């Protein structure tokens, strides 16, 4: 028993001396893990800080300074393929002295309408409020060269009427927001409440008709306020003036008709006089023609009589010649 105790004590002593070594190794591991986690979080925070998320409430920051902005959607395969390259490019934001941002069109549909984004991903370069669409290669070196070599100066800027900060594009952004709201309502009705599609379409049609009627009523009220209707006294006075003007016009027309009738009667009388004169002239001409015809007839009768008298004489002469020849 005495021999066993030292061995137990030695084991206990050995285990006692080893206990601090075993307790130190987990502590060191925890310290190392904590240091690594802190470094990772710091690095990720720095990386996320360079890639700025652009939303409805901070998009006006793009109007100052120089920016490169990407419009993407989480469901877009091309956007997912470009995401690592865009994050690497964001690490150069401090060296290039520009801001690099991203716009999620699913959470900010108004910005997609304001910038008229029709394809994804779409990249814009912004310099002091002047927007240009990037259409080059989509790799980090091309992005860096586009900014560093100022290749954006050779790109035509977006026209003023399509500028994102214009009034008309603000209205377009509201329409995009409304379309997203309607889409969410349609999704809720068909997926959450399991309603048929035609029920959603009918609901939208009824809402459109009601909204159109309300807007029409508001427009009529606005027109009445700007151009109020005339009073009854003014209307009555206007009607009297119009009737007086009509009477004057009718009197003038009657006078004109009377003058036209008088003129037509005078013309008729003149026509009759000219017809009578023509008839008398025709009669005189006819009488002259008849006299001439009578004279011609008398002359013809005289000629015939002279011819008849000459014929017997000619016959007598011919007879006498024949008798002489016979002798």
PDB file of C-alpha atoms in Angstrom:
ATOM      1  CA  UNK A   1       0.000   0.000   0.000  1.00  0.00           C
ATOM      2  CA  UNK A   2       2.871   2.331   0.672  1.00  0.00           C
ATOM      3  CA  UNK A   3       4.330   1.542  -2.727  1.00  0.00           C
ATOM      4  CA  UNK A   4       1.105   2.265  -4.458  1.00  0.00           C
ATOM      5  CA  UNK A   5       0.594   5.661  -2.903  1.00  0.00           C
ATOM      6  CA  UNK A   6       3.729   7.237  -4.355  1.00  0.00           C
ATOM      7  CA  UNK A   7       2.793   5.996  -7.739  1.00  0.00           C
ATOM      8  CA  UNK A   8      -0.649   7.482  -7.344  1.00  0.00           C
ATOM      9  CA  UNK A   9       0.830  10.652  -6.078  1.00  0.00           C
ATOM     10  CA  UNK A  10       3.306  10.731  -8.919  1.00  0.00           C
ATOM     11  CA  UNK A  11       0.483  10.222 -11.402  1.00  0.00           C
ATOM     12  CA  UNK A  12      -1.517  12.823  -9.678  1.00  0.00           C
ATOM     13  CA  UNK A  13       1.509  15.064  -9.732  1.00  0.00           C
ATOM     14  CA  UNK A  14       2.063  14.325 -13.352  1.00  0.00           C
ATOM     15  CA  UNK A  15      -1.538  14.987 -14.146  1.00  0.00           C
ATOM     16  CA  UNK A  16      -1.379  18.072 -12.036  1.00  0.00           C
ATOM     17  CA  UNK A  17       1.580  19.361 -13.939  1.00  0.00           C
ATOM     18  CA  UNK A  18      -0.109  18.588 -17.292  1.00  0.00           C
ATOM     19  CA  UNK A  19      -3.417  20.283 -16.499  1.00  0.00           C
ATOM     20  CA  UNK A  20      -2.097  23.824 -17.114  1.00  0.00           C
ATOM     21  CA  UNK A  21      -0.698  22.766 -20.505  1.00  0.00           C
ATOM     22  CA  UNK A  22      -4.087  21.379 -21.595  1.00  0.00           C
ATOM     23  CA  UNK A  23      -5.903  24.482 -20.358  1.00  0.00           C
ATOM     24  CA  UNK A  24      -3.548  26.817 -22.247  1.00  0.00           C
ATOM     25  CA  UNK A  25      -3.986  25.220 -25.709  1.00  0.00           C
ATOM     26  CA  UNK A  26      -7.779  25.880 -26.019  1.00  0.00           C
ATOM     27  CA  UNK A  27      -7.234  29.447 -24.895  1.00  0.00           C
ATOM     28  CA  UNK A  28      -4.646  30.050 -27.561  1.00  0.00           C
ATOM     29  CA  UNK A  29      -6.909  28.481 -30.152  1.00  0.00           C
ATOM     30  CA  UNK A  30      -9.764  30.733 -29.121  1.00  0.00           C
ATOM     31  CA  UNK A  31      -7.500  33.775 -29.327  1.00  0.00           C
ATOM     32  CA  UNK A  32      -6.303  32.816 -32.766  1.00  0.00           C
ATOM     33  CA  UNK A  33      -9.856  32.161 -33.934  1.00  0.00           C
ATOM     34  CA  UNK A  34     -11.034  35.477 -32.554  1.00  0.00           C
ATOM     35  CA  UNK A  35      -8.177  37.310 -34.242  1.00  0.00           C
ATOM     36  CA  UNK A  36      -8.935  35.647 -37.565  1.00  0.00           C
ATOM     37  CA  UNK A  37     -12.634  36.377 -37.235  1.00  0.00           C
ATOM     38  CA  UNK A  38     -11.933  40.028 -36.463  1.00  0.00           C
ATOM     39  CA  UNK A  39      -9.623  40.332 -39.443  1.00  0.00           C
ATOM     40  CA  UNK A  40     -12.187  38.689 -41.695  1.00  0.00           C
ATOM     41  CA  UNK A  41     -14.990  40.926 -40.492  1.00  0.00           C
ATOM     42  CA  UNK A  42     -12.786  43.989 -40.881  1.00  0.00           C
ATOM     43  CA  UNK A  43     -11.791  42.985 -44.404  1.00  0.00           C
ATOM     44  CA  UNK A  44     -15.375  42.219 -45.374  1.00  0.00           C
ATOM     45  CA  UNK A  45     -16.526  45.510 -43.886  1.00  0.00           C
ATOM     46  CA  UNK A  46     -13.901  47.376 -45.864  1.00  0.00           C
ATOM     47  CA  UNK A  47     -14.893  45.520 -49.030  1.00  0.00           C
ATOM     48  CA  UNK A  48     -18.604  46.189 -48.549  1.00  0.00           C
ATOM     49  CA  UNK A  49     -17.844  49.802 -47.742  1.00  0.00           C
ATOM     50  CA  UNK A  50     -16.164  50.288 -51.110  1.00  0.00           C
ATOM     51  CA  UNK A  51     -19.079  48.747 -53.015  1.00  0.00           C
ATOM     52  CA  UNK A  52     -21.895  51.158 -52.246  1.00  0.00           C
ATOM     53  CA  UNK A  53     -25.502  50.082 -52.477  1.00  0.00           C
ATOM     54  CA  UNK A  54     -27.579  52.682 -54.342  1.00  0.00           C
ATOM     55  CA  UNK A  55     -31.253  52.973 -53.416  1.00  0.00           C
ATOM     56  CA  UNK A  56     -34.137  55.403 -53.788  1.00  0.00           C
ATOM     57  CA  UNK A  57     -33.034  57.460 -50.813  1.00  0.00           C
ATOM     58  CA  UNK A  58     -29.387  58.009 -51.827  1.00  0.00           C
ATOM     59  CA  UNK A  59     -29.322  57.898 -55.642  1.00  0.00           C
ATOM     60  CA  UNK A  60     -28.799  61.683 -55.805  1.00  0.00           C
ATOM     61  CA  UNK A  61     -25.274  61.126 -54.498  1.00  0.00           C
ATOM     62  CA  UNK A  62     -24.461  60.087 -58.064  1.00  0.00           C
ATOM     63  CA  UNK A  63     -24.931  63.693 -59.227  1.00  0.00           C
ATOM     64  CA  UNK A  64     -21.652  64.745 -57.576  1.00  0.00           C
ATOM     65  CA  UNK A  65     -18.214  63.336 -58.326  1.00  0.00           C
ATOM     66  CA  UNK A  66     -17.328  60.378 -60.530  1.00  0.00           C
ATOM     67  CA  UNK A  67     -19.122  57.035 -60.322  1.00  0.00           C
ATOM     68  CA  UNK A  68     -19.429  53.627 -61.937  1.00  0.00           C
ATOM     69  CA  UNK A  69     -22.844  52.076 -61.247  1.00  0.00           C
ATOM     70  CA  UNK A  70     -24.155  48.626 -62.112  1.00  0.00           C
ATOM     71  CA  UNK A  71     -27.864  47.755 -62.374  1.00  0.00           C
ATOM     72  CA  UNK A  72     -28.461  44.085 -61.575  1.00  0.00           C
ATOM     73  CA  UNK A  73     -31.038  41.604 -60.352  1.00  0.00           C
ATOM     74  CA  UNK A  74     -30.412  38.550 -58.146  1.00  0.00           C
ATOM     75  CA  UNK A  75     -32.252  36.250 -60.570  1.00  0.00           C
ATOM     76  CA  UNK A  76     -30.144  37.365 -63.577  1.00  0.00           C
ATOM     77  CA  UNK A  77     -27.453  34.775 -64.549  1.00  0.00           C
ATOM     78  CA  UNK A  78     -25.273  37.362 -66.306  1.00  0.00           C
ATOM     79  CA  UNK A  79     -25.412  39.568 -63.215  1.00  0.00           C
ATOM     80  CA  UNK A  80     -24.333  36.682 -61.000  1.00  0.00           C
ATOM     81  CA  UNK A  81     -21.431  35.994 -63.344  1.00  0.00           C
ATOM     82  CA  UNK A  82     -20.324  39.637 -63.239  1.00  0.00           C
ATOM     83  CA  UNK A  83     -20.622  39.958 -59.460  1.00  0.00           C
ATOM     84  CA  UNK A  84     -17.072  38.721 -58.527  1.00  0.00           C
ATOM     85  CA  UNK A  85     -15.482  40.956 -61.162  1.00  0.00           C
ATOM     86  CA  UNK A  86     -17.470  43.951 -59.980  1.00  0.00           C
ATOM     87  CA  UNK A  87     -16.450  43.328 -56.384  1.00  0.00           C
ATOM     88  CA  UNK A  88     -12.779  43.145 -57.404  1.00  0.00           C
ATOM     89  CA  UNK A  89     -13.191  46.368 -59.333  1.00  0.00           C
ATOM     90  CA  UNK A  90     -14.720  47.970 -56.250  1.00  0.00           C
ATOM     91  CA  UNK A  91     -11.419  47.402 -54.449  1.00  0.00           C
ATOM     92  CA  UNK A  92      -9.826  49.962 -56.785  1.00  0.00           C
ATOM     93  CA  UNK A  93     -12.251  52.728 -55.885  1.00  0.00           C
ATOM     94  CA  UNK A  94      -9.760  54.489 -53.588  1.00  0.00           C
ATOM     95  CA  UNK A  95      -6.916  54.278 -56.101  1.00  0.00           C
ATOM     96  CA  UNK A  96      -9.109  55.564 -58.928  1.00  0.00           C
ATOM     97  CA  UNK A  97     -10.792  58.099 -56.631  1.00  0.00           C
ATOM     98  CA  UNK A  98     -14.281  57.178 -57.802  1.00  0.00           C
ATOM     99  CA  UNK A  99     -17.390  55.713 -56.265  1.00  0.00           C
ATOM    100  CA  UNK A 100     -18.502  52.239 -57.292  1.00  0.00           C
ATOM    101  CA  UNK A 101     -22.102  51.269 -56.647  1.00  0.00           C
ATOM    102  CA  UNK A 102     -24.809  48.720 -57.374  1.00  0.00           C
ATOM    103  CA  UNK A 103     -28.560  49.073 -57.867  1.00  0.00           C
ATOM    104  CA  UNK A 104     -30.863  46.137 -57.228  1.00  0.00           C
ATOM    105  CA  UNK A 105     -33.801  46.692 -59.597  1.00  0.00           C
ATOM    106  CA  UNK A 106     -36.004  44.298 -57.632  1.00  0.00           C
ATOM    107  CA  UNK A 107     -35.843  46.481 -54.519  1.00  0.00           C
ATOM    108  CA  UNK A 108     -35.528  49.830 -56.344  1.00  0.00           C
ATOM    109  CA  UNK A 109     -37.813  49.616 -59.416  1.00  0.00           C
ATOM    110  CA  UNK A 110     -38.115  53.400 -59.559  1.00  0.00           C
ATOM    111  CA  UNK A 111     -34.416  53.734 -60.352  1.00  0.00           C
ATOM    112  CA  UNK A 112     -34.680  51.272 -63.247  1.00  0.00           C
ATOM    113  CA  UNK A 113     -37.405  53.497 -64.691  1.00  0.00           C
ATOM    114  CA  UNK A 114     -35.512  56.696 -63.956  1.00  0.00           C
ATOM    115  CA  UNK A 115     -32.439  55.370 -65.804  1.00  0.00           C
ATOM    116  CA  UNK A 116     -34.518  53.563 -68.486  1.00  0.00           C
ATOM    117  CA  UNK A 117     -32.808  50.229 -67.839  1.00  0.00           C
ATOM    118  CA  UNK A 118     -34.074  47.692 -70.391  1.00  0.00           C
ATOM    119  CA  UNK A 119     -31.336  45.033 -70.096  1.00  0.00           C
ATOM    120  CA  UNK A 120     -29.354  43.512 -67.262  1.00  0.00           C
ATOM    121  CA  UNK A 121     -26.659  44.042 -66.255  1.00  0.00           C
ATOM    122  CA  UNK A 122     -26.398  47.701 -67.303  1.00  0.00           C
ATOM    123  CA  UNK A 123     -23.418  49.866 -66.291  1.00  0.00           C
ATOM    124  CA  UNK A 124     -23.314  53.661 -66.229  1.00  0.00           C
ATOM    125  CA  UNK A 125     -20.422  56.057 -65.835  1.00  0.00           C
ATOM    126  CA  UNK A 126     -21.323  59.330 -64.100  1.00  0.00           C
ATOM    127  CA  UNK A 127     -19.197  62.453 -63.996  1.00  0.00           C
ATOM    128  CA  UNK A 128     -20.642  65.529 -62.222  1.00  0.00           C
ATOM    129  CA  UNK A 129     -24.218  64.609 -63.123  1.00  0.00           C
ATOM    130  CA  UNK A 130     -23.468  63.663 -66.761  1.00  0.00           C
ATOM    131  CA  UNK A 131     -24.484  60.052 -67.444  1.00  0.00           C
ATOM    132  CA  UNK A 132     -22.892  57.776 -70.043  1.00  0.00           C
ATOM    133  CA  UNK A 133     -23.651  54.117 -70.647  1.00  0.00           C
ATOM    134  CA  UNK A 134     -20.680  51.757 -70.570  1.00  0.00           C
ATOM    135  CA  UNK A 135     -20.682  49.317 -73.508  1.00  0.00           C
ATOM    136  CA  UNK A 136     -17.139  47.893 -73.327  1.00  0.00           C
ATOM    137  CA  UNK A 137     -15.718  44.605 -72.124  1.00  0.00           C
ATOM    138  CA  UNK A 138     -16.841  43.437 -68.700  1.00  0.00           C
ATOM    139  CA  UNK A 139     -13.605  42.603 -66.946  1.00  0.00           C
ATOM    140  CA  UNK A 140     -11.693  44.402 -64.223  1.00  0.00           C
ATOM    141  CA  UNK A 141      -8.861  45.665 -66.431  1.00  0.00           C
ATOM    142  CA  UNK A 142     -11.330  47.160 -68.920  1.00  0.00           C
ATOM    143  CA  UNK A 143     -13.192  48.937 -66.127  1.00  0.00           C
ATOM    144  CA  UNK A 144      -9.950  50.336 -64.704  1.00  0.00           C
ATOM    145  CA  UNK A 145      -8.717  51.452 -68.120  1.00  0.00           C
ATOM    146  CA  UNK A 146     -12.072  53.079 -68.917  1.00  0.00           C
ATOM    147  CA  UNK A 147     -11.778  55.276 -65.823  1.00  0.00           C
ATOM    148  CA  UNK A 148      -8.025  55.759 -65.595  1.00  0.00           C
ATOM    149  CA  UNK A 149      -7.459  56.546 -69.298  1.00  0.00           C
ATOM    150  CA  UNK A 150     -10.658  58.639 -69.421  1.00  0.00           C
ATOM    151  CA  UNK A 151     -12.091  56.655 -72.278  1.00  0.00           C
ATOM    152  CA  UNK A 152     -15.510  57.849 -71.178  1.00  0.00           C
ATOM    153  CA  UNK A 153     -14.808  61.166 -72.940  1.00  0.00           C
ATOM    154  CA  UNK A 154     -15.317  59.387 -76.267  1.00  0.00           C
ATOM    155  CA  UNK A 155     -18.772  58.119 -75.261  1.00  0.00           C
ATOM    156  CA  UNK A 156     -21.801  60.224 -76.114  1.00  0.00           C
ATOM    157  CA  UNK A 157     -23.644  61.318 -72.958  1.00  0.00           C
ATOM    158  CA  UNK A 158     -27.318  60.646 -72.412  1.00  0.00           C
ATOM    159  CA  UNK A 159     -29.563  63.371 -73.857  1.00  0.00           C
ATOM    160  CA  UNK A 160     -30.991  65.976 -71.511  1.00  0.00           C
ATOM    161  CA  UNK A 161     -34.589  64.845 -71.921  1.00  0.00           C
ATOM    162  CA  UNK A 162     -33.592  61.336 -70.738  1.00  0.00           C
ATOM    163  CA  UNK A 163     -31.500  62.623 -67.846  1.00  0.00           C
ATOM    164  CA  UNK A 164     -32.395  60.776 -64.617  1.00  0.00           C
ATOM    165  CA  UNK A 165     -32.846  64.022 -62.681  1.00  0.00           C
ATOM    166  CA  UNK A 166     -35.364  65.496 -65.187  1.00  0.00           C
ATOM    167  CA  UNK A 167     -39.076  65.865 -64.449  1.00  0.00           C
ATOM    168  CA  UNK A 168     -40.239  63.459 -67.158  1.00  0.00           C
ATOM    169  CA  UNK A 169     -37.937  60.696 -65.955  1.00  0.00           C
ATOM    170  CA  UNK A 170     -39.208  61.235 -62.422  1.00  0.00           C
ATOM    171  CA  UNK A 171     -42.726  60.565 -63.731  1.00  0.00           C
ATOM    172  CA  UNK A 172     -41.465  57.432 -65.480  1.00  0.00           C
ATOM    173  CA  UNK A 173     -39.962  56.236 -62.205  1.00  0.00           C
ATOM    174  CA  UNK A 174     -43.348  56.591 -60.496  1.00  0.00           C
ATOM    175  CA  UNK A 175     -44.958  54.498 -63.240  1.00  0.00           C
ATOM    176  CA  UNK A 176     -42.351  51.793 -62.692  1.00  0.00           C
ATOM    177  CA  UNK A 177     -43.083  51.846 -58.985  1.00  0.00           C
ATOM    178  CA  UNK A 178     -46.795  51.536 -59.688  1.00  0.00           C
ATOM    179  CA  UNK A 179     -46.180  48.607 -62.042  1.00  0.00           C
ATOM    180  CA  UNK A 180     -44.182  46.840 -59.338  1.00  0.00           C
ATOM    181  CA  UNK A 181     -46.979  47.402 -56.822  1.00  0.00           C
ATOM    182  CA  UNK A 182     -49.532  45.971 -59.252  1.00  0.00           C
ATOM    183  CA  UNK A 183     -47.296  43.001 -59.894  1.00  0.00           C
ATOM    184  CA  UNK A 184     -46.980  42.316 -56.193  1.00  0.00           C
ATOM    185  CA  UNK A 185     -50.758  42.543 -55.810  1.00  0.00           C
ATOM    186  CA  UNK A 186     -51.238  40.096 -58.690  1.00  0.00           C
ATOM    187  CA  UNK A 187     -48.715  37.707 -57.130  1.00  0.00           C
ATOM    188  CA  UNK A 188     -50.441  37.953 -53.764  1.00  0.00           C
ATOM    189  CA  UNK A 189     -53.882  37.241 -55.252  1.00  0.00           C
ATOM    190  CA  UNK A 190     -52.767  34.291 -57.369  1.00  0.00           C
ATOM    191  CA  UNK A 191     -50.188  32.645 -55.105  1.00  0.00           C
ATOM    192  CA  UNK A 192     -51.110  33.511 -51.541  1.00  0.00           C
ATOM    193  CA  UNK A 193     -54.902  33.469 -51.915  1.00  0.00           C
ATOM    194  CA  UNK A 194     -54.899  30.869 -54.731  1.00  0.00           C
ATOM    195  CA  UNK A 195     -57.285  32.892 -56.906  1.00  0.00           C
ATOM    196  CA  UNK A 196     -57.612  32.254 -60.652  1.00  0.00           C
ATOM    197  CA  UNK A 197     -55.830  34.591 -63.029  1.00  0.00           C
ATOM    198  CA  UNK A 198     -59.090  35.891 -64.530  1.00  0.00           C
ATOM    199  CA  UNK A 199     -60.199  37.132 -61.100  1.00  0.00           C
ATOM    200  CA  UNK A 200     -57.051  39.230 -60.885  1.00  0.00           C
ATOM    201  CA  UNK A 201     -57.568  40.555 -64.410  1.00  0.00           C
ATOM    202  CA  UNK A 202     -61.202  41.480 -63.705  1.00  0.00           C
ATOM    203  CA  UNK A 203     -60.190  43.231 -60.505  1.00  0.00           C
ATOM    204  CA  UNK A 204     -57.577  45.257 -62.358  1.00  0.00           C
ATOM    205  CA  UNK A 205     -60.080  46.137 -65.108  1.00  0.00           C
ATOM    206  CA  UNK A 206     -62.673  47.374 -62.602  1.00  0.00           C
ATOM    207  CA  UNK A 207     -60.028  49.346 -60.735  1.00  0.00           C
ATOM    208  CA  UNK A 208     -58.872  50.913 -64.024  1.00  0.00           C
ATOM    209  CA  UNK A 209     -62.423  51.990 -64.921  1.00  0.00           C
ATOM    210  CA  UNK A 210     -63.029  53.471 -61.482  1.00  0.00           C
ATOM    211  CA  UNK A 211     -59.700  55.252 -61.509  1.00  0.00           C
ATOM    212  CA  UNK A 212     -60.409  56.661 -64.978  1.00  0.00           C
ATOM    213  CA  UNK A 213     -63.816  57.973 -63.823  1.00  0.00           C
ATOM    214  CA  UNK A 214     -62.310  59.596 -60.740  1.00  0.00           C
ATOM    215  CA  UNK A 215     -59.527  61.207 -62.760  1.00  0.00           C
ATOM    216  CA  UNK A 216     -62.059  62.474 -65.320  1.00  0.00           C
ATOM    217  CA  UNK A 217     -64.174  64.025 -62.564  1.00  0.00           C
ATOM    218  CA  UNK A 218     -61.120  65.701 -61.079  1.00  0.00           C
ATOM    219  CA  UNK A 219     -60.162  67.047 -64.512  1.00  0.00           C
ATOM    220  CA  UNK A 220     -63.651  68.496 -65.060  1.00  0.00           C
ATOM    221  CA  UNK A 221     -63.555  70.183 -61.658  1.00  0.00           C
ATOM    222  CA  UNK A 222     -60.156  71.684 -62.443  1.00  0.00           C
ATOM    223  CA  UNK A 223     -61.434  73.016 -65.780  1.00  0.00           C
ATOM    224  CA  UNK A 224     -64.468  74.557 -64.054  1.00  0.00           C
ATOM    225  CA  UNK A 225     -62.172  76.233 -61.565  1.00  0.00           C
ATOM    226  CA  UNK A 226     -59.891  77.632 -64.270  1.00  0.00           C
ATOM    227  CA  UNK A 227     -62.710  78.539 -66.694  1.00  0.00           C
ATOM    228  CA  UNK A 228     -65.835  79.049 -64.548  1.00  0.00           C
ATOM    229  CA  UNK A 229     -69.243  78.796 -66.283  1.00  0.00           C
ATOM    230  CA  UNK A 230     -71.024  82.038 -67.301  1.00  0.00           C
ATOM    231  CA  UNK A 231     -73.911  83.426 -65.267  1.00  0.00           C
ATOM    232  CA  UNK A 232     -77.547  83.445 -66.444  1.00  0.00           C
ATOM    233  CA  UNK A 233     -77.605  87.219 -66.916  1.00  0.00           C
ATOM    234  CA  UNK A 234     -74.534  87.157 -69.075  1.00  0.00           C
ATOM    235  CA  UNK A 235     -75.968  84.265 -71.036  1.00  0.00           C
ATOM    236  CA  UNK A 236     -79.298  86.075 -71.547  1.00  0.00           C
ATOM    237  CA  UNK A 237     -77.503  89.222 -72.659  1.00  0.00           C
ATOM    238  CA  UNK A 238     -75.405  87.196 -75.053  1.00  0.00           C
ATOM    239  CA  UNK A 239     -78.553  85.541 -76.464  1.00  0.00           C
ATOM    240  CA  UNK A 240     -80.185  88.945 -77.001  1.00  0.00           C
ATOM    241  CA  UNK A 241     -77.138  90.224 -78.818  1.00  0.00           C
ATOM    242  CA  UNK A 242     -77.106  87.160 -80.986  1.00  0.00           C
ATOM    243  CA  UNK A 243     -80.826  87.491 -81.821  1.00  0.00           C
ATOM    244  CA  UNK A 244     -80.417  91.177 -82.635  1.00  0.00           C
ATOM    245  CA  UNK A 245     -77.536  90.363 -84.890  1.00  0.00           C
ATOM    246  CA  UNK A 246     -79.645  87.686 -86.589  1.00  0.00           C
ATOM    247  CA  UNK A 247     -82.497  90.149 -87.128  1.00  0.00           C
ATOM    248  CA  UNK A 248     -80.155  92.694 -88.640  1.00  0.00           C
ATOM    249  CA  UNK A 249     -78.754  90.045 -90.889  1.00  0.00           C
ATOM    250  CA  UNK A 250     -82.263  88.954 -91.932  1.00  0.00           C
ATOM    251  CA  UNK A 251     -83.253  92.582 -92.713  1.00  0.00           C
ATOM    252  CA  UNK A 252     -80.169  93.050 -94.782  1.00  0.00           C
ATOM    253  CA  UNK A 253     -80.876  89.828 -96.607  1.00  0.00           C
ATOM    254  CA  UNK A 254     -84.504  90.932 -97.334  1.00  0.00           C
ATOM    255  CA  UNK A 255     -83.270  94.256 -98.726  1.00  0.00           C
ATOM    256  CA  UNK A 256     -80.838  92.388-100.892  1.00  0.00           C
ATOM    257  CA  UNK A 257     -83.632  90.112-102.107  1.00  0.00           C
ATOM    258  CA  UNK A 258     -85.835  93.101-102.973  1.00  0.00           C
ATOM    259  CA  UNK A 259     -83.027  94.738-104.881  1.00  0.00           C
ATOM    260  CA  UNK A 260     -82.397  91.516-106.727  1.00  0.00           C
ATOM    261  CA  UNK A 261     -86.103  91.239-107.643  1.00  0.00           C
ATOM    262  CA  UNK A 262     -86.189  94.824-108.912  1.00  0.00           C
ATOM    263  CA  UNK A 263     -83.059  94.250-110.917  1.00  0.00           C
ATOM    264  CA  UNK A 264     -84.507  91.060-112.402  1.00  0.00           C
ATOM    265  CA  UNK A 265     -87.750  92.869-113.365  1.00  0.00           C
ATOM    266  CA  UNK A 266     -85.807  95.660-115.064  1.00  0.00           C
ATOM    267  CA  UNK A 267     -83.744  93.094-116.879  1.00  0.00           C
ATOM    268  CA  UNK A 268     -86.936  91.305-117.969  1.00  0.00           C
ATOM    269  CA  UNK A 269     -88.403  94.511-119.377  1.00  0.00           C
ATOM    270  CA  UNK A 270     -85.226  95.288-121.241  1.00  0.00           C
ATOM    271  CA  UNK A 271     -85.218  91.774-122.644  1.00  0.00           C
ATOM    272  CA  UNK A 272     -88.796  92.187-123.840  1.00  0.00           C
ATOM    273  CA  UNK A 273     -87.951  95.507-125.559  1.00  0.00           C
ATOM    274  CA  UNK A 274     -84.992  93.987-127.295  1.00  0.00           C
ATOM    275  CA  UNK A 275     -87.144  91.023-128.371  1.00  0.00           C
ATOM    276  CA  UNK A 276     -89.790  93.355-129.811  1.00  0.00           C
ATOM    277  CA  UNK A 277     -87.187  95.314-131.721  1.00  0.00           C
ATOM    278  CA  UNK A 278     -85.709  92.120-133.051  1.00  0.00           C
ATOM    279  CA  UNK A 279     -89.158  90.913-134.121  1.00  0.00           C
ATOM    280  CA  UNK A 280     -89.909  94.167-135.947  1.00  0.00           C
ATOM    281  CA  UNK A 281     -86.570  94.020-137.662  1.00  0.00           C
ATOM    282  CA  UNK A 282     -87.211  90.440-138.649  1.00  0.00           C
ATOM    283  CA  UNK A 283     -90.624  91.351-140.063  1.00  0.00           C
ATOM    284  CA  UNK A 284     -89.120  94.209-142.131  1.00  0.00           C
ATOM    285  CA  UNK A 285     -86.484  91.874-143.424  1.00  0.00           C
ATOM    286  CA  UNK A 286     -89.114  89.322-144.305  1.00  0.00           C
ATOM    287  CA  UNK A 287     -91.192  91.919-146.194  1.00  0.00           C
ATOM    288  CA  UNK A 288     -88.113  93.018-148.093  1.00  0.00           C
ATOM    289  CA  UNK A 289     -87.338  89.403-148.895  1.00  0.00           C
ATOM    290  CA  UNK A 290     -90.892  88.895-150.153  1.00  0.00           C
ATOM    291  CA  UNK A 291     -90.654  92.024-152.368  1.00  0.00           C
ATOM    292  CA  UNK A 292     -87.373  90.851-153.737  1.00  0.00           C
ATOM    293  CA  UNK A 293     -88.822  87.421-154.416  1.00  0.00           C
ATOM    294  CA  UNK A 294     -91.797  88.993-156.217  1.00  0.00           C
ATOM    295  CA  UNK A 295     -89.469  91.116-158.365  1.00  0.00           C
ATOM    296  CA  UNK A 296     -87.408  88.083-159.147  1.00  0.00           C
ATOM    297  CA  UNK A 297     -90.569  86.166-160.083  1.00  0.00           C
ATOM    298  CA  UNK A 298     -91.733  88.983-162.401  1.00  0.00           C
ATOM    299  CA  UNK A 299     -88.318  89.139-163.990  1.00  0.00           C
ATOM    300  CA  UNK A 300     -88.337  85.400-164.485  1.00  0.00           C
ATOM    301  CA  UNK A 301     -91.816  85.592-166.120  1.00  0.00           C
ATOM    302  CA  UNK A 302     -90.640  88.361-168.430  1.00  0.00           C
ATOM    303  CA  UNK A 303     -87.585  86.354-169.360  1.00  0.00           C
ATOM    304  CA  UNK A 304     -89.730  83.354-170.059  1.00  0.00           C
ATOM    305  CA  UNK A 305     -92.079  85.458-172.245  1.00  0.00           C
ATOM    306  CA  UNK A 306     -89.161  86.900-174.196  1.00  0.00           C
ATOM    307  CA  UNK A 307     -87.781  83.422-174.626  1.00  0.00           C
ATOM    308  CA  UNK A 308     -91.161  82.207-175.918  1.00  0.00           C
ATOM    309  CA  UNK A 309     -91.356  85.098-178.400  1.00  0.00           C
ATOM    310  CA  UNK A 310     -87.829  84.446-179.590  1.00  0.00           C
ATOM    311  CA  UNK A 311     -88.484  80.754-180.114  1.00  0.00           C
ATOM    312  CA  UNK A 312     -91.190  81.165-182.906  1.00  0.00           C
ATOM    313  CA  UNK A 313     -88.978  83.675-184.674  1.00  0.00           C
ATOM    314  CA  UNK A 314     -86.098  81.256-184.641  1.00  0.00           C
ATOM    315  CA  UNK A 315     -88.347  78.524-185.987  1.00  0.00           C
ATOM    316  CA  UNK A 316     -89.599  80.771-188.834  1.00  0.00           C
ATOM    317  CA  UNK A 317     -86.065  81.619-189.810  1.00  0.00           C
ATOM    318  CA  UNK A 318     -85.062  77.980-189.843  1.00  0.00           C
ATOM    319  CA  UNK A 319     -88.048  77.142-192.046  1.00  0.00           C
ATOM    320  CA  UNK A 320     -87.172  79.891-194.491  1.00  0.00           C
ATOM    321  CA  UNK A 321     -83.610  78.606-194.748  1.00  0.00           C
ATOM    322  CA  UNK A 322     -84.802  75.111-195.436  1.00  0.00           C
ATOM    323  CA  UNK A 323     -87.147  76.304-198.264  1.00  0.00           C
ATOM    324  CA  UNK A 324     -84.339  78.230-199.922  1.00  0.00           C
ATOM    325  CA  UNK A 325     -82.096  75.228-199.808  1.00  0.00           C
ATOM    326  CA  UNK A 326     -84.850  73.112-201.366  1.00  0.00           C
ATOM    327  CA  UNK A 327     -85.257  75.584-204.275  1.00  0.00           C
TER     328      UNK A 327
END
